[in-house]
PDB file of N, CA and C in Angstrom:
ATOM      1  N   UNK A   6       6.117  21.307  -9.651  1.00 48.00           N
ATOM      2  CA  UNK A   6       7.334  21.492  -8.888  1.00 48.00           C
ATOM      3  C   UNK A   6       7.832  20.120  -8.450  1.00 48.00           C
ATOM      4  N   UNK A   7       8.792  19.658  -9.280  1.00 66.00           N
ATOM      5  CA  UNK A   7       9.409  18.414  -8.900  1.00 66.00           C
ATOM      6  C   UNK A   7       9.910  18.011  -7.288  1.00 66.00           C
ATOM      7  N   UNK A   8       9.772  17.277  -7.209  1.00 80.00           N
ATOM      8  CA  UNK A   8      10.828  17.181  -5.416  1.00 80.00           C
ATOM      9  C   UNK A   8      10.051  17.834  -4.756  1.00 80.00           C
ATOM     10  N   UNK A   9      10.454  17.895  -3.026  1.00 86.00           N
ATOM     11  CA  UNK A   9       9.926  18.216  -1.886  1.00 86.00           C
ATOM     12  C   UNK A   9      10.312  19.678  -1.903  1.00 86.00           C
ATOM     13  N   UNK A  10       9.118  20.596  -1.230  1.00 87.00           N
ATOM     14  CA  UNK A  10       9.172  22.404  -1.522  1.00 87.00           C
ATOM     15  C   UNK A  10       9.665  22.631  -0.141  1.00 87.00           C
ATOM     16  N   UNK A  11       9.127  22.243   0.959  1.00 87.00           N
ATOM     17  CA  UNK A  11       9.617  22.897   2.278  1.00 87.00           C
ATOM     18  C   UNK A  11       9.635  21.330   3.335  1.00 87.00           C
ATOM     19  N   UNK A  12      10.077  21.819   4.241  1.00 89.00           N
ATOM     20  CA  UNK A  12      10.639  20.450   5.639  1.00 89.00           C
ATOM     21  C   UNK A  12       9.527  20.982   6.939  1.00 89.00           C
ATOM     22  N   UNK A  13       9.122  20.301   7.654  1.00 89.00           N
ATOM     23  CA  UNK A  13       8.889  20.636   9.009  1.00 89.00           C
ATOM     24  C   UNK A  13       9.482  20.641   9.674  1.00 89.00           C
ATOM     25  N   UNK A  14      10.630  20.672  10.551  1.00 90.00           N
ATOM     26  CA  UNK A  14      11.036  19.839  11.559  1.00 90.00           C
ATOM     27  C   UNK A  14      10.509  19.911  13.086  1.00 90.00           C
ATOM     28  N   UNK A  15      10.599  19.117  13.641  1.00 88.00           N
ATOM     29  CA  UNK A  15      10.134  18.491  15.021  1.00 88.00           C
ATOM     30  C   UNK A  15      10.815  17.968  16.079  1.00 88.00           C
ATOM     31  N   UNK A  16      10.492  18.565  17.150  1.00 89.00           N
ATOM     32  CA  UNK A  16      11.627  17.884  18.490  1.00 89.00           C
ATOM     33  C   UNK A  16      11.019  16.939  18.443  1.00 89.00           C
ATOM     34  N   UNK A  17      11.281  15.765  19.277  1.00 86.00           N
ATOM     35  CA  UNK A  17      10.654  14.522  19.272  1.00 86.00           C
ATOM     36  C   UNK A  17      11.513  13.249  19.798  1.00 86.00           C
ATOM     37  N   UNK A  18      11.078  12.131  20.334  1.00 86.00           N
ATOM     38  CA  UNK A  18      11.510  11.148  20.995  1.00 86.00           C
ATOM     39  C   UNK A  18      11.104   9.783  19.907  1.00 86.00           C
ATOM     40  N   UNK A  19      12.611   9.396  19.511  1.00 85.00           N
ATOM     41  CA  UNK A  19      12.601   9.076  18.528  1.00 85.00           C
ATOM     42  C   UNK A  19      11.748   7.200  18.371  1.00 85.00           C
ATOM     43  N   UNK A  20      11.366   7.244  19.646  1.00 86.00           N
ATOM     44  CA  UNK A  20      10.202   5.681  20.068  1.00 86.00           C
ATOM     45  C   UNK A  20       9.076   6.402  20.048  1.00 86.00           C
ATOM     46  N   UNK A  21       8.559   7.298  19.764  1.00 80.00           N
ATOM     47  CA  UNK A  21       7.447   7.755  19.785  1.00 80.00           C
ATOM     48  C   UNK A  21       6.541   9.197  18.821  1.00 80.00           C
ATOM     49  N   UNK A  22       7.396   8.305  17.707  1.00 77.00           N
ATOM     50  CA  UNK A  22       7.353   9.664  16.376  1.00 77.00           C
ATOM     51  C   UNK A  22       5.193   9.805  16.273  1.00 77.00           C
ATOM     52  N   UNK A  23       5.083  11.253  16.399  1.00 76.00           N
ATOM     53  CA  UNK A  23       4.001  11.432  15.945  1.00 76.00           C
ATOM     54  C   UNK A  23       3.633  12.004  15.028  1.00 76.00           C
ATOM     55  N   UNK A  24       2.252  11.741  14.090  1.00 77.00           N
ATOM     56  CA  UNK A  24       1.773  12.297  13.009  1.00 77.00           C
ATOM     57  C   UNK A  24       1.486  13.785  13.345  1.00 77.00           C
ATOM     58  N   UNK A  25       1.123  13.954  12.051  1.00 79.00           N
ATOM     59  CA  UNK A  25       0.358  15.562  11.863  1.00 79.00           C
ATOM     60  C   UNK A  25      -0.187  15.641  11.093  1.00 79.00           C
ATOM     61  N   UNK A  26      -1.244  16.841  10.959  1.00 83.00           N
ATOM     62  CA  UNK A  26      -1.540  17.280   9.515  1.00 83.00           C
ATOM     63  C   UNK A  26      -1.116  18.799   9.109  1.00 83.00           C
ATOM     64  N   UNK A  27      -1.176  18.688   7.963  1.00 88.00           N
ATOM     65  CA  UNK A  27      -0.520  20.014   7.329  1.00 88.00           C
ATOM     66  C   UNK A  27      -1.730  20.511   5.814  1.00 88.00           C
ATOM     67  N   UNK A  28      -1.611  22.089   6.059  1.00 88.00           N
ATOM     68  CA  UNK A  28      -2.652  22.328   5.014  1.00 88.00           C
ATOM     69  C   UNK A  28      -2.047  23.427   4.623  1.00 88.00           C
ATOM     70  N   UNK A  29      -2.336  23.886   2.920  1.00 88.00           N
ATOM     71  CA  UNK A  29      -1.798  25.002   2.976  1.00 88.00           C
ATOM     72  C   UNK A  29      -2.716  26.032   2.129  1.00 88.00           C
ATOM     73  N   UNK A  30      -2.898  27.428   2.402  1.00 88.00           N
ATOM     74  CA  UNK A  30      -3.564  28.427   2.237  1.00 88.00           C
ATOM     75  C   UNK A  30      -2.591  29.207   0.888  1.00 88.00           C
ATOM     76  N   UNK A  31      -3.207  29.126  -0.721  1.00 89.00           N
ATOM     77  CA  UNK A  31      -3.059  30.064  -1.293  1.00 89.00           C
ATOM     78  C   UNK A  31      -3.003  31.690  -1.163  1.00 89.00           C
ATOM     79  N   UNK A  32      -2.025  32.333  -0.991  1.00 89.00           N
ATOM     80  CA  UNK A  32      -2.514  33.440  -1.433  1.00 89.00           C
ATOM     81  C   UNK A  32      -3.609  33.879  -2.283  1.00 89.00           C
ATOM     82  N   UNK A  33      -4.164  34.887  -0.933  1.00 90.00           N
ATOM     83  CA  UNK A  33      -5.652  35.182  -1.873  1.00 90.00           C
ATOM     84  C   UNK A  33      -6.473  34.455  -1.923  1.00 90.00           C
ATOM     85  N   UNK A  34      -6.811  33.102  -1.505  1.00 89.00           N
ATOM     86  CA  UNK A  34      -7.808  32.513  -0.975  1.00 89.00           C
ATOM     87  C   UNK A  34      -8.062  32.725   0.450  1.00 89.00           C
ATOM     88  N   UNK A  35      -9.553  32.025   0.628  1.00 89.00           N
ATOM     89  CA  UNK A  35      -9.828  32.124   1.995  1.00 89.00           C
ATOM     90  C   UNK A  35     -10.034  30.747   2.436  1.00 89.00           C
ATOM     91  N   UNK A  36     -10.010  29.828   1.495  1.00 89.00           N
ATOM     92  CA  UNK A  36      -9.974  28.416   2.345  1.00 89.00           C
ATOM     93  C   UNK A  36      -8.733  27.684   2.007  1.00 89.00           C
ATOM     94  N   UNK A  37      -8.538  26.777   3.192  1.00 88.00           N
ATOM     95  CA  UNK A  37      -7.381  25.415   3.382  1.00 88.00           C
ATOM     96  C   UNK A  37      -7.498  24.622   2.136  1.00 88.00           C
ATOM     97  N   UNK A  38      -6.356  24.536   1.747  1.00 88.00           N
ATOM     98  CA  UNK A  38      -6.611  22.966   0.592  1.00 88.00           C
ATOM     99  C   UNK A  38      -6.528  21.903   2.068  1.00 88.00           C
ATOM    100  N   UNK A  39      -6.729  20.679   0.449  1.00 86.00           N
ATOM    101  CA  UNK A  39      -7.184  19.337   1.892  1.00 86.00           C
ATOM    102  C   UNK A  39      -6.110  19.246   2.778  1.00 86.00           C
ATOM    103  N   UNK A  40      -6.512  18.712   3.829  1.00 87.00           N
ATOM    104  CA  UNK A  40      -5.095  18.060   5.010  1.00 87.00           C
ATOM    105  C   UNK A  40      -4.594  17.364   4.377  1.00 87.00           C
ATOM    106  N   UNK A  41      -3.288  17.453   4.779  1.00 87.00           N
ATOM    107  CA  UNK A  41      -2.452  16.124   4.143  1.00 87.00           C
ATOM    108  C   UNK A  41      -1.911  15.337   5.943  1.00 87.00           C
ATOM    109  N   UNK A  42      -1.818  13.871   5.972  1.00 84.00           N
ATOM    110  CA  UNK A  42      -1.673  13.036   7.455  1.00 84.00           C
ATOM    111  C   UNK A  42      -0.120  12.803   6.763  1.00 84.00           C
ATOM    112  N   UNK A  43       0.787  13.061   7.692  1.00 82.00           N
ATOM    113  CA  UNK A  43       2.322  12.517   7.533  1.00 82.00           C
ATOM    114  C   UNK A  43       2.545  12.102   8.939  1.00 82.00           C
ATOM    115  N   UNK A  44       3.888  11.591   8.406  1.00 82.00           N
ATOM    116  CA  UNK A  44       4.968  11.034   9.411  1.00 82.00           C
ATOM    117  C   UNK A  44       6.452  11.317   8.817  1.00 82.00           C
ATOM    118  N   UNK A  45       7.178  11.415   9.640  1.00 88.00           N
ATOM    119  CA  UNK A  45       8.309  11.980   9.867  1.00 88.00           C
ATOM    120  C   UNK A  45       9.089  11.254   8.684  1.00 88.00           C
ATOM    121  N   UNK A  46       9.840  12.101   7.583  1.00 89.00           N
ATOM    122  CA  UNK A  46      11.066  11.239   6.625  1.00 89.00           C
ATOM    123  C   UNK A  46      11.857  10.765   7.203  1.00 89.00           C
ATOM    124  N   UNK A  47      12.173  11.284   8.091  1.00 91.00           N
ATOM    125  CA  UNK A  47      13.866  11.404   8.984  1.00 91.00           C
ATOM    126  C   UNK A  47      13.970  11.586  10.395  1.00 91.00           C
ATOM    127  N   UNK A  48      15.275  11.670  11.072  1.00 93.00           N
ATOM    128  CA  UNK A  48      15.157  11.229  12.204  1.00 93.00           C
ATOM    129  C   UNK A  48      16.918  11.686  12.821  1.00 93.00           C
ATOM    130  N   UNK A  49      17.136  13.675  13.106  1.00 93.00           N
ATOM    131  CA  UNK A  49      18.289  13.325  13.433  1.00 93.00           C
ATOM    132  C   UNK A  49      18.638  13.158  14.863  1.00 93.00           C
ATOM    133  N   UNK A  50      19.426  12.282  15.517  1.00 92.00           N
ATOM    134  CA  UNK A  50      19.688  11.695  16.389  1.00 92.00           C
ATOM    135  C   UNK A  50      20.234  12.506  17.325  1.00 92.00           C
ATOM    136  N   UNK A  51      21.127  13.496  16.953  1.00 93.00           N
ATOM    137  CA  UNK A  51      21.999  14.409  17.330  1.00 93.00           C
ATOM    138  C   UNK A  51      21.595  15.573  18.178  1.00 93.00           C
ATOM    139  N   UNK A  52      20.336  16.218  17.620  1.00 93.00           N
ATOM    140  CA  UNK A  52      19.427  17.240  17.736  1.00 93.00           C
ATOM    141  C   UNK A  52      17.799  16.879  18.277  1.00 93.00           C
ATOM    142  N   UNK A  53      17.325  15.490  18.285  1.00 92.00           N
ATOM    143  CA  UNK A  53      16.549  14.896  18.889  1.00 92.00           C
ATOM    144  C   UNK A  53      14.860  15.304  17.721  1.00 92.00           C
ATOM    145  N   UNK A  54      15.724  15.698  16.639  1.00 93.00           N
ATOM    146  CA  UNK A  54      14.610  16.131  15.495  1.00 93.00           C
ATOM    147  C   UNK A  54      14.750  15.596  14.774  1.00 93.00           C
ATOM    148  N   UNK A  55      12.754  15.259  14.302  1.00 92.00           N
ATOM    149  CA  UNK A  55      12.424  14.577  13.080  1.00 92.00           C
ATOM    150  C   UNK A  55      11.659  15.529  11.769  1.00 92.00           C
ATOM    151  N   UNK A  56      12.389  15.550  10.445  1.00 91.00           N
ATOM    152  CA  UNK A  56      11.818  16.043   9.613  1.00 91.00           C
ATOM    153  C   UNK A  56      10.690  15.608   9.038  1.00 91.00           C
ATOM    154  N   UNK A  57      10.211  16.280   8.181  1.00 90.00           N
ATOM    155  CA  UNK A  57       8.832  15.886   7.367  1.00 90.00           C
ATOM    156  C   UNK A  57       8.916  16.910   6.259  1.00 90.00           C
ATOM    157  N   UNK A  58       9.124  15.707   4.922  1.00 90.00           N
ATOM    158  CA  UNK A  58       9.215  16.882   3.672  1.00 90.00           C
ATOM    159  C   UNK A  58       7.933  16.800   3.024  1.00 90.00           C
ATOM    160  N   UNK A  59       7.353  18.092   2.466  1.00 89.00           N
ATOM    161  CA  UNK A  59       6.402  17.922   1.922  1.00 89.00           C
ATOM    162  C   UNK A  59       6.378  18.793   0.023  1.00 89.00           C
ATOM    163  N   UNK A  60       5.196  18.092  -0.528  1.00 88.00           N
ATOM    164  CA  UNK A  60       5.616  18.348  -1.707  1.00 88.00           C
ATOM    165  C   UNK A  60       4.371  19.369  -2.400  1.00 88.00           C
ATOM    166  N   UNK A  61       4.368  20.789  -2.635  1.00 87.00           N
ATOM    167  CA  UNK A  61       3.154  21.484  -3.108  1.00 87.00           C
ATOM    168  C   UNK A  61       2.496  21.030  -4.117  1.00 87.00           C
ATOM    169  N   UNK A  62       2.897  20.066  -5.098  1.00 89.00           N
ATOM    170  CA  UNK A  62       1.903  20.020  -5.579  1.00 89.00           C
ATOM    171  C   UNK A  62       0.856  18.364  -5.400  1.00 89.00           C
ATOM    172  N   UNK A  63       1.271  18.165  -4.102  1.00 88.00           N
ATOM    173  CA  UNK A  63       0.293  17.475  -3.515  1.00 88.00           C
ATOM    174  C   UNK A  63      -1.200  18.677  -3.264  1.00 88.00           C
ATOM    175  N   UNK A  64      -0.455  19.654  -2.776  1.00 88.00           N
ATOM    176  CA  UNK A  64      -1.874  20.044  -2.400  1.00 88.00           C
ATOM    177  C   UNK A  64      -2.590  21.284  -4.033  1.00 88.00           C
ATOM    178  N   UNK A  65      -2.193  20.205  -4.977  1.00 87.00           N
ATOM    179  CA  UNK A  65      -2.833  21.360  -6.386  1.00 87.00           C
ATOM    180  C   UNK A  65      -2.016  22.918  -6.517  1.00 87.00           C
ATOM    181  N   UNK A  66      -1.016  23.089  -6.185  1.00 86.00           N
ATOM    182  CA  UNK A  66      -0.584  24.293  -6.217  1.00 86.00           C
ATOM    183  C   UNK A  66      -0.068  24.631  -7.792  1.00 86.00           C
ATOM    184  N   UNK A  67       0.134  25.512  -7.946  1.00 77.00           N
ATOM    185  CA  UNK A  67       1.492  25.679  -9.364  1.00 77.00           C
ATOM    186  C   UNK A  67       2.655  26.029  -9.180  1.00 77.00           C
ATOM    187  N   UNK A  68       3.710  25.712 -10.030  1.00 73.00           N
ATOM    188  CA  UNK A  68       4.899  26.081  -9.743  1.00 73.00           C
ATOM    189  C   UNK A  68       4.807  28.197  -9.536  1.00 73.00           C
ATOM    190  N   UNK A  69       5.577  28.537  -8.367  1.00 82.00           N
ATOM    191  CA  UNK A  69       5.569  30.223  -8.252  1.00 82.00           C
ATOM    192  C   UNK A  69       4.247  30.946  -8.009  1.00 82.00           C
ATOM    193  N   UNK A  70       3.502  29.900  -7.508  1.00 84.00           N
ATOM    194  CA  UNK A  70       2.386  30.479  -6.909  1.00 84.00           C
ATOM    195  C   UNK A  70       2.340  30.545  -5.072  1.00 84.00           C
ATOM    196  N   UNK A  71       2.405  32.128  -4.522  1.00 89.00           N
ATOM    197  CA  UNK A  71       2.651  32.343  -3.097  1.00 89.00           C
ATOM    198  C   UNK A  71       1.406  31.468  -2.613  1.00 89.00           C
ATOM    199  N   UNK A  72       2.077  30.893  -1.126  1.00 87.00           N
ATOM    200  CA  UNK A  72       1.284  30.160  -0.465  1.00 87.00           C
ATOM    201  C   UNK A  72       1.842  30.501   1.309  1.00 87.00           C
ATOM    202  N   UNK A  73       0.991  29.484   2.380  1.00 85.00           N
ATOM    203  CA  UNK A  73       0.943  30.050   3.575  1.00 85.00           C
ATOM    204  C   UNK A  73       0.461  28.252   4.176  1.00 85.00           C
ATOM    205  N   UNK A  74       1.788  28.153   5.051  1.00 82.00           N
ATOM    206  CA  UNK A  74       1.644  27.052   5.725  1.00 82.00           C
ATOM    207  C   UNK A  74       0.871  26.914   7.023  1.00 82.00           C
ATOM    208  N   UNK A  75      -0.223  26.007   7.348  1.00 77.00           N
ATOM    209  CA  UNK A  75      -0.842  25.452   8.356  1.00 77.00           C
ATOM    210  C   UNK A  75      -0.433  24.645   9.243  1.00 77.00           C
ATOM    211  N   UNK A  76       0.500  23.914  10.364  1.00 77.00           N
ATOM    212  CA  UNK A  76       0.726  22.748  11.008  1.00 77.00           C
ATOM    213  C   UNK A  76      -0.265  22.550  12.253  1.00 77.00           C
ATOM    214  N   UNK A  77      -1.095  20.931  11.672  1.00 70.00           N
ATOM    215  CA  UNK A  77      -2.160  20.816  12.698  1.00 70.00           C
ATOM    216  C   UNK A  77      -1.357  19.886  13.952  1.00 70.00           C
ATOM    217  N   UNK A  78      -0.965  20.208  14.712  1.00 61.00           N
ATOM    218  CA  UNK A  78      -0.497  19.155  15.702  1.00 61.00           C
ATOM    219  C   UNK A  78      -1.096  18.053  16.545  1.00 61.00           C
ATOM    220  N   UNK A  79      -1.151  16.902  16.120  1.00 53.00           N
ATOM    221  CA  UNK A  79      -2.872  15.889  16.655  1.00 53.00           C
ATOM    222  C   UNK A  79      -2.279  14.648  16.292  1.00 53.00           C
ATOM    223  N   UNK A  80      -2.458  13.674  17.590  1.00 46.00           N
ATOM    224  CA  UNK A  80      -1.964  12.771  17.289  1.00 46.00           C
ATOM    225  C   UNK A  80      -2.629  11.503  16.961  1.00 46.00           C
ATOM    226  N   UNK A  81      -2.628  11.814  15.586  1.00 44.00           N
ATOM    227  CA  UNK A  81      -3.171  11.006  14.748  1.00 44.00           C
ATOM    228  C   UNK A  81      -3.357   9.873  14.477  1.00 44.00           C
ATOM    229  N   UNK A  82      -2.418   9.223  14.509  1.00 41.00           N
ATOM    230  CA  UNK A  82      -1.474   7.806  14.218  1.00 41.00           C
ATOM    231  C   UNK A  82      -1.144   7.414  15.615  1.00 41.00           C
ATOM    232  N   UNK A  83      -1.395   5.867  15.037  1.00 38.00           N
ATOM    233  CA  UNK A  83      -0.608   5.060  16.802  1.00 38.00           C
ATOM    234  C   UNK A  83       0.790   4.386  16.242  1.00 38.00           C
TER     235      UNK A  83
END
């Protein structure tokens, strides 16, 4: 799956962007693929939210295979 599959977005203060991790659960499995550690793509000013695009087949997925998002909130990064 070419390009970014889904966005996070995040309220947030834009001097003090924090990480996360994100994992995501196949359908029909019972375990997490690995964490993935991000930081924010974007940053809208307007709305005081920062996105985060992420891409499935970082985490081994296939194209049209159902899945189930995790957001670990932890601040990771300084």
């Amino acid at each position: 799956m070419a390009g970014d599959d889904f966005v996070i977005y995040e309220s947030g203060n834009p001097d003090a962007p924090e990480g996360f991790s994100v994992s995501v659960l196949k359908s029909g499995e019972s375990e997490f693929r690995t964490r993935r550690y991000e930081f924010a793509d974007s940053f809208d000013a307007n709305h005081l939210v920062f996105g985060t695009a992420f891409n499935l087949d970082d985490f081994g997925l296939e194209a049209g295979e159902p899945w189930h998002v995790w957001k670990q909130g932890k601040k990771t990064f300084n």
